[in-house]
PDB file of C-alpha atoms in Angstrom:
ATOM      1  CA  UNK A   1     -11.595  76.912 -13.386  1.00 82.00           C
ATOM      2  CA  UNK A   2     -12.677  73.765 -13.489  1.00 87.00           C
ATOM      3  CA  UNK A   3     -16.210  71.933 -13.689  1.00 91.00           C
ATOM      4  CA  UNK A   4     -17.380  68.275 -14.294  1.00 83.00           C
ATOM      5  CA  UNK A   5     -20.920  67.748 -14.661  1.00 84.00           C
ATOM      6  CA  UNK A   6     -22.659  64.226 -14.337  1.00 80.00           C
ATOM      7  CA  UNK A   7     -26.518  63.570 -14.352  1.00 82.00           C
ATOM      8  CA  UNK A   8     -27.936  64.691 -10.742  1.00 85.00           C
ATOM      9  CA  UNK A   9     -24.407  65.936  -9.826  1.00 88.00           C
ATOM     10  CA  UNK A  10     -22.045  69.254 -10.870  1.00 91.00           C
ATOM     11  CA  UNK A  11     -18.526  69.820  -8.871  1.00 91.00           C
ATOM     12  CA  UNK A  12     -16.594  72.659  -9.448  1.00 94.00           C
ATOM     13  CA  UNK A  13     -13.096  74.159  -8.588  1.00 93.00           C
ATOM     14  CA  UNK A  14     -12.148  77.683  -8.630  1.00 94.00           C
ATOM     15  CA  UNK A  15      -9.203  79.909  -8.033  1.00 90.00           C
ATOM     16  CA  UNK A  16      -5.505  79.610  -8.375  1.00 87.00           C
ATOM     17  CA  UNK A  17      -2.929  77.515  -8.634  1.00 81.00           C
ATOM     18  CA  UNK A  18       0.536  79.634  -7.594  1.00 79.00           C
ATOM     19  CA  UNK A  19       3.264  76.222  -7.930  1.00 73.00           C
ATOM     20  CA  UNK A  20       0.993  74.058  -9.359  1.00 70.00           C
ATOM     21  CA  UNK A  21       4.303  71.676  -9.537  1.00 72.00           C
ATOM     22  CA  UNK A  22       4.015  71.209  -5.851  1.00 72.00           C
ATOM     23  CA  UNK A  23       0.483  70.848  -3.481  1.00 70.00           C
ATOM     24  CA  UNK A  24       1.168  74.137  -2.282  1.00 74.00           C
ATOM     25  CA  UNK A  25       0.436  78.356  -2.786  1.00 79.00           C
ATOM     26  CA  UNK A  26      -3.134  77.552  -3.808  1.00 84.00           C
ATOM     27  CA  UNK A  27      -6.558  79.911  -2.921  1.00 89.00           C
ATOM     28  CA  UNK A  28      -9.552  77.467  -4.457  1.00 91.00           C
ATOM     29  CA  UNK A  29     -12.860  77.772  -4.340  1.00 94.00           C
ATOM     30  CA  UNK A  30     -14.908  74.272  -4.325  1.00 93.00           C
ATOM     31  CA  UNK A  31     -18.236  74.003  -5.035  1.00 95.00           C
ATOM     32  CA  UNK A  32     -20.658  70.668  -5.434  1.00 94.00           C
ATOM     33  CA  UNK A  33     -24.243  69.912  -5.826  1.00 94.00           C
ATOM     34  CA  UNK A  34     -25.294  66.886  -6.006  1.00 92.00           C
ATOM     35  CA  UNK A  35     -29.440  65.835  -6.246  1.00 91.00           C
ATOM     36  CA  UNK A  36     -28.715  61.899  -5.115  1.00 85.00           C
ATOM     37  CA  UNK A  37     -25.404  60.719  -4.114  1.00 83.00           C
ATOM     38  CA  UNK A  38     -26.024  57.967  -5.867  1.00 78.00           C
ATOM     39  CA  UNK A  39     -24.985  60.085  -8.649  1.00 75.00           C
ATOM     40  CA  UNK A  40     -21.303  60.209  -7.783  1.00 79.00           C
ATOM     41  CA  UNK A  41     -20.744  56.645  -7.510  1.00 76.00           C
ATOM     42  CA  UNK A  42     -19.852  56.157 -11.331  1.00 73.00           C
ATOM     43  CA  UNK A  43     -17.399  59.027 -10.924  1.00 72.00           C
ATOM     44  CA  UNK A  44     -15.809  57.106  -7.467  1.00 75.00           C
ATOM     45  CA  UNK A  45     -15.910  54.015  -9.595  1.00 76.00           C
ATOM     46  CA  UNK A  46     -13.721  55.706 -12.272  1.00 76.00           C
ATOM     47  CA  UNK A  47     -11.364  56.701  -9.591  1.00 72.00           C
ATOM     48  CA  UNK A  48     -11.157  53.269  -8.609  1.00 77.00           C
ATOM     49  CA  UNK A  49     -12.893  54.354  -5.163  1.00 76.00           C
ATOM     50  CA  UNK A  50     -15.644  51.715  -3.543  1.00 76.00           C
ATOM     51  CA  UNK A  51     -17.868  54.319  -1.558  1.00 72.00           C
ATOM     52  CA  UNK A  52     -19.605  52.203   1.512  1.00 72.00           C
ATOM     53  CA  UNK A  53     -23.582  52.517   1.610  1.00 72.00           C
ATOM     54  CA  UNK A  54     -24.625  55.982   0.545  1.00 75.00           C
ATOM     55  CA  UNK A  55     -27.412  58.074   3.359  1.00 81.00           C
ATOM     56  CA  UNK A  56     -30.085  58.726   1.415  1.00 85.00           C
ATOM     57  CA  UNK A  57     -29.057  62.460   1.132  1.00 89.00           C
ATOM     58  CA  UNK A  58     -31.264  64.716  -1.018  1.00 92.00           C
ATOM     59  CA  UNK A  59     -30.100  68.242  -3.029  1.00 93.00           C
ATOM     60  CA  UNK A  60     -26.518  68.203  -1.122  1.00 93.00           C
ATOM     61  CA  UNK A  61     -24.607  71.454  -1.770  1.00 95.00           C
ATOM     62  CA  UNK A  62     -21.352  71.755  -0.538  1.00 95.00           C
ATOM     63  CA  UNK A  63     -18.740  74.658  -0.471  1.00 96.00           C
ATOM     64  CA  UNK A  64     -15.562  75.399   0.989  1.00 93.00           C
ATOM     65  CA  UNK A  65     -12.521  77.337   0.666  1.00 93.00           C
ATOM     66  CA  UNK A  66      -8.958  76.311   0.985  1.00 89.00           C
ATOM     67  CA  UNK A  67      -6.124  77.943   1.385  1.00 88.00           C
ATOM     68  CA  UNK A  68      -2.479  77.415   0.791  1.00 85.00           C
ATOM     69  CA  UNK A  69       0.252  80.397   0.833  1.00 77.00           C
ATOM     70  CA  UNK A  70       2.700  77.745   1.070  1.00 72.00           C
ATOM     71  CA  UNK A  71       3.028  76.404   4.326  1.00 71.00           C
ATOM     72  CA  UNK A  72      -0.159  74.755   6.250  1.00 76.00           C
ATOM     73  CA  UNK A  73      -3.641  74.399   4.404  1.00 79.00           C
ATOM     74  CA  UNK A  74      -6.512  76.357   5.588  1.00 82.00           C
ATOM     75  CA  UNK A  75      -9.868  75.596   5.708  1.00 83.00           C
ATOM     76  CA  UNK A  76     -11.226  78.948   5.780  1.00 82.00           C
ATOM     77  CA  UNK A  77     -15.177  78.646   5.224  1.00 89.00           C
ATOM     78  CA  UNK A  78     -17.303  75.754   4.682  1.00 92.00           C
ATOM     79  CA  UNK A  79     -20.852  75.034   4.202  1.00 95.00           C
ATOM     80  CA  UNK A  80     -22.806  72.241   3.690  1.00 94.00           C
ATOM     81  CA  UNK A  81     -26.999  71.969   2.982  1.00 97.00           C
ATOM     82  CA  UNK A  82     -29.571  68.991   2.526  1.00 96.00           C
ATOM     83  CA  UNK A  83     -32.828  69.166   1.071  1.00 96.00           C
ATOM     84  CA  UNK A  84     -35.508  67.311   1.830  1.00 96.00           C
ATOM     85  CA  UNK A  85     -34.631  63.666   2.939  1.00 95.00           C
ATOM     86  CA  UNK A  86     -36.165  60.321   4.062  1.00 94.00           C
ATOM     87  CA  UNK A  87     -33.865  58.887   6.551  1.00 94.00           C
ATOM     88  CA  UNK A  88     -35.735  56.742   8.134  1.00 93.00           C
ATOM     89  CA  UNK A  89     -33.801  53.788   7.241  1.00 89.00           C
ATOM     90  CA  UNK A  90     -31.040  55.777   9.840  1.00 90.00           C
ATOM     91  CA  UNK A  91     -33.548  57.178  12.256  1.00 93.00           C
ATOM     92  CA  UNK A  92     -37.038  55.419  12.269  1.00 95.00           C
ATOM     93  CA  UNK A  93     -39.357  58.394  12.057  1.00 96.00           C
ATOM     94  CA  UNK A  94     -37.065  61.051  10.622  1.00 96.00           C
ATOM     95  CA  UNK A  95     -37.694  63.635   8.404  1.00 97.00           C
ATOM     96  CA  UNK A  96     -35.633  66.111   6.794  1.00 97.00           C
ATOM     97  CA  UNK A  97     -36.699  68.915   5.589  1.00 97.00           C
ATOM     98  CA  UNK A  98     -33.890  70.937   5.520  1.00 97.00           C
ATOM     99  CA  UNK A  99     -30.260  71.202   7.207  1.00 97.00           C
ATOM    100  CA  UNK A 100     -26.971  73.245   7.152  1.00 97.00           C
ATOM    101  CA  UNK A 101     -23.988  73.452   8.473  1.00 94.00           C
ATOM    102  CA  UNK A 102     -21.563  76.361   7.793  1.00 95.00           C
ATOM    103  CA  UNK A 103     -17.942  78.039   9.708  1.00 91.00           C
ATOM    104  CA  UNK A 104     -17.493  81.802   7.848  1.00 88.00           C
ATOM    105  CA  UNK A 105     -13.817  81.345   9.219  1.00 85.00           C
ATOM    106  CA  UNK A 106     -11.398  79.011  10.746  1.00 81.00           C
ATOM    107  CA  UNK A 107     -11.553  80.369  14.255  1.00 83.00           C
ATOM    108  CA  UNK A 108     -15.336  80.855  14.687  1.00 87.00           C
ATOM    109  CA  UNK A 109     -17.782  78.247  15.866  1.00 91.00           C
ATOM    110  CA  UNK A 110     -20.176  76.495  13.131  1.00 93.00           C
ATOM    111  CA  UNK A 111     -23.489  77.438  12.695  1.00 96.00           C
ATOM    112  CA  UNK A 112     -25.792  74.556  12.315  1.00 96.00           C
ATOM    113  CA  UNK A 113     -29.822  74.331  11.822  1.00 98.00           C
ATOM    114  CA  UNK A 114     -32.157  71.038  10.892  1.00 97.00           C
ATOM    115  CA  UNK A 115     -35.623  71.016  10.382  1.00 98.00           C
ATOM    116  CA  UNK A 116     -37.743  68.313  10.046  1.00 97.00           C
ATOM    117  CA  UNK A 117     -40.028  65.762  11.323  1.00 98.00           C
ATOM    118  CA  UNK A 118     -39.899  62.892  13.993  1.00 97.00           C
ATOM    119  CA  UNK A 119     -42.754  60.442  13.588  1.00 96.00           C
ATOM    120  CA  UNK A 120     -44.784  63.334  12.316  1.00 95.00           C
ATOM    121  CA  UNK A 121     -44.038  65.527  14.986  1.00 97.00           C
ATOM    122  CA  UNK A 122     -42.182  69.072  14.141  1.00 98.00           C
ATOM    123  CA  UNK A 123     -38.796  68.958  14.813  1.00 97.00           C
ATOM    124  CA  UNK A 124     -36.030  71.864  15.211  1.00 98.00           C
ATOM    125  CA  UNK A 125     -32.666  71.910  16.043  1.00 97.00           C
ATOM    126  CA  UNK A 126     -29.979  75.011  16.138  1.00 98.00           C
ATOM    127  CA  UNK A 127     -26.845  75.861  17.500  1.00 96.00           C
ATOM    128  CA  UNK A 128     -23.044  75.876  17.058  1.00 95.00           C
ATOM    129  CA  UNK A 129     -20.648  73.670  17.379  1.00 88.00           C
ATOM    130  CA  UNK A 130     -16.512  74.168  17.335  1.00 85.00           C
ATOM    131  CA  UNK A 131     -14.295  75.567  14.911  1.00 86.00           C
ATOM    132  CA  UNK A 132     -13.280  74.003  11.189  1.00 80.00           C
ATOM    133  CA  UNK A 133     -10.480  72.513  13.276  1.00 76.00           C
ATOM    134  CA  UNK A 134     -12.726  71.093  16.194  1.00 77.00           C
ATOM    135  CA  UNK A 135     -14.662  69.270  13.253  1.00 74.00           C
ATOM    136  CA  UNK A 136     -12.068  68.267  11.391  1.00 67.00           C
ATOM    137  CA  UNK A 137      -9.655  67.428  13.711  1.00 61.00           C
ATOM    138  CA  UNK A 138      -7.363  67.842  10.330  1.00 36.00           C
ATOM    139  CA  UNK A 139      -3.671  69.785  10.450  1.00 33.00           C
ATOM    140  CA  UNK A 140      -4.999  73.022   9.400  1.00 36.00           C
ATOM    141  CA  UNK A 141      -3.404  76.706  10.359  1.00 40.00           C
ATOM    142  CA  UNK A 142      -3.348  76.785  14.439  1.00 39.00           C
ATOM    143  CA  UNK A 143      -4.141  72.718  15.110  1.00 39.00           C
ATOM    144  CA  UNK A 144      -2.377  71.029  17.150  1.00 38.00           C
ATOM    145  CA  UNK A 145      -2.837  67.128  15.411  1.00 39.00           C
ATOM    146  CA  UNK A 146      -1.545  65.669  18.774  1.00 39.00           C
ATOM    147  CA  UNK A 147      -4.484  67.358  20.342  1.00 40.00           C
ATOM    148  CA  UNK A 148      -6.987  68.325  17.786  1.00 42.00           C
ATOM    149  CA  UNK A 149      -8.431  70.556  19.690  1.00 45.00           C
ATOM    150  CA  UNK A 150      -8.015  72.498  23.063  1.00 45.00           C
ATOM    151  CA  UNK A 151     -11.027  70.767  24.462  1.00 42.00           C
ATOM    152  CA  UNK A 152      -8.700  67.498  24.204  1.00 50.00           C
ATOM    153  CA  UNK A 153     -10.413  65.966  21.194  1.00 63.00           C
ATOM    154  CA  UNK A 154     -13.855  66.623  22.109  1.00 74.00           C
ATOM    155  CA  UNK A 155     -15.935  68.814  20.406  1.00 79.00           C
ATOM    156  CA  UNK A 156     -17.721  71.690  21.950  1.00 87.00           C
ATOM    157  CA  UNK A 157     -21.149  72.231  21.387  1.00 89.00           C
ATOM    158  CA  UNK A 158     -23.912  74.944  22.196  1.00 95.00           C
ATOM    159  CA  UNK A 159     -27.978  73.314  21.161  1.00 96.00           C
ATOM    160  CA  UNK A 160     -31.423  73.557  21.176  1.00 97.00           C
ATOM    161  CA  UNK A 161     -33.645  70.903  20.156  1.00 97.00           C
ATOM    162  CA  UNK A 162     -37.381  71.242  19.974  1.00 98.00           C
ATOM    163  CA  UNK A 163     -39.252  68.446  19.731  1.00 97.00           C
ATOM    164  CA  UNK A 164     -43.118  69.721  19.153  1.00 96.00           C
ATOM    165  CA  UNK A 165     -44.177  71.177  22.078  1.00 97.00           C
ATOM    166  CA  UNK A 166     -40.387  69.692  24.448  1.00 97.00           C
ATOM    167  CA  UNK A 167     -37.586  71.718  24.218  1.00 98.00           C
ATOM    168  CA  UNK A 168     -33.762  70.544  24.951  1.00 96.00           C
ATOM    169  CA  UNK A 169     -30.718  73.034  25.362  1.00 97.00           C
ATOM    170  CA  UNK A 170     -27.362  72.154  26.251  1.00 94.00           C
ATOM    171  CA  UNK A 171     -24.188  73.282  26.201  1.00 95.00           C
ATOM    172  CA  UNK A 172     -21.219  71.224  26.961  1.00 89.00           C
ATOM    173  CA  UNK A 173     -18.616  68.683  24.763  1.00 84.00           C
ATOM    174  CA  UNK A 174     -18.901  65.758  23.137  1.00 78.00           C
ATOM    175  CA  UNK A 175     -16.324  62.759  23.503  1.00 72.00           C
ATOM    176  CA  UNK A 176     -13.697  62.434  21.180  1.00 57.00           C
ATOM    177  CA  UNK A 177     -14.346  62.471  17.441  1.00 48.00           C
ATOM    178  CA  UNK A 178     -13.784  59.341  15.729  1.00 53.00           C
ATOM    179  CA  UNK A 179     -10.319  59.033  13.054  1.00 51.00           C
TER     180      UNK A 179
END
């Protein structure tokens, strides 16, 4: 167990370490909050890491749980959630008033939600999008990195937007993610 604690941000790691001499045979637990990113950058300073301009993300909490057993990492749940945010300066006119993202297992599509505001008019999105692997495109149990995904490197995505009284749903892919 591990936790570091800095003012507006905690992180903390969990679980076990089976050969800690090697980065493998590892179940961990990882858990941060942060109230302003802003808050992290003295701890990416001290790791010698120059983070580029921060979104003006509000009460970020982050989860996810990796998995080891000594052969391919897993990234078997994840979740992330944002408070209330300005972002504005990204979007003119947007909003946030709340928004999560979160995959209960490596195979299964992730959940998202946002609400909000776009120049003062309600604002709702939901849907799913592809698996951990399809959003991280990263060498986890059953990717193919050649082909991150079987859609080609696109990501597959099922949403409904609702934009006060307009409402949007599609279904499709989109193009490939960026690396």
């Amino acid at each position: 167990y591990l936790r570091a604690t800095l003012p507006g941000a905690r992180f903390t790691v969990a679980g076990t370490l089976r050969q800690p001499w090697r980065p493998a045979g590892y179940d961990l637990l990882l858990d941060a909050t942060i109230a302003d990113p802003a808050a992290i950058v003295p701890l990416a300073d001290l790791a010698g890491v120059k983070l580029p301009g921060l979104p003006p993300l509000r009460r970020i909490v982050a989860a996810a749980h990796l998995v080891d057993p000594g052969g391919v990492p897993t990234l078997s749940a994840a979740s992330l959630r944002i408070g209330p945010s300005d972002l504005r300066a990204l979007v003119p006119g947007l909003q946030v008033d709340s928004a999560e993202i979160a995959a209960t297992a490596p195979g299964q599509p992730a959940q998202f939600t946002l609400r909000g505001s776009l120049d003062a008019t309600p604002l709702q999105a939901t849907g799913t999008l592809g698996t951990l692997a399809n959003i991280a495109g990263a060498n986890i149990a059953g990717a193919n990195t050649a082909a991150p995904n079987a859609a080609g490197g696109a990501l597959p995505i099922d949403a409904t937007l609702i934009l006060g009284d307009n409402r949007l749903a599609t279904r499709g892919t989109l193009g490939a993610p960026a690396t």
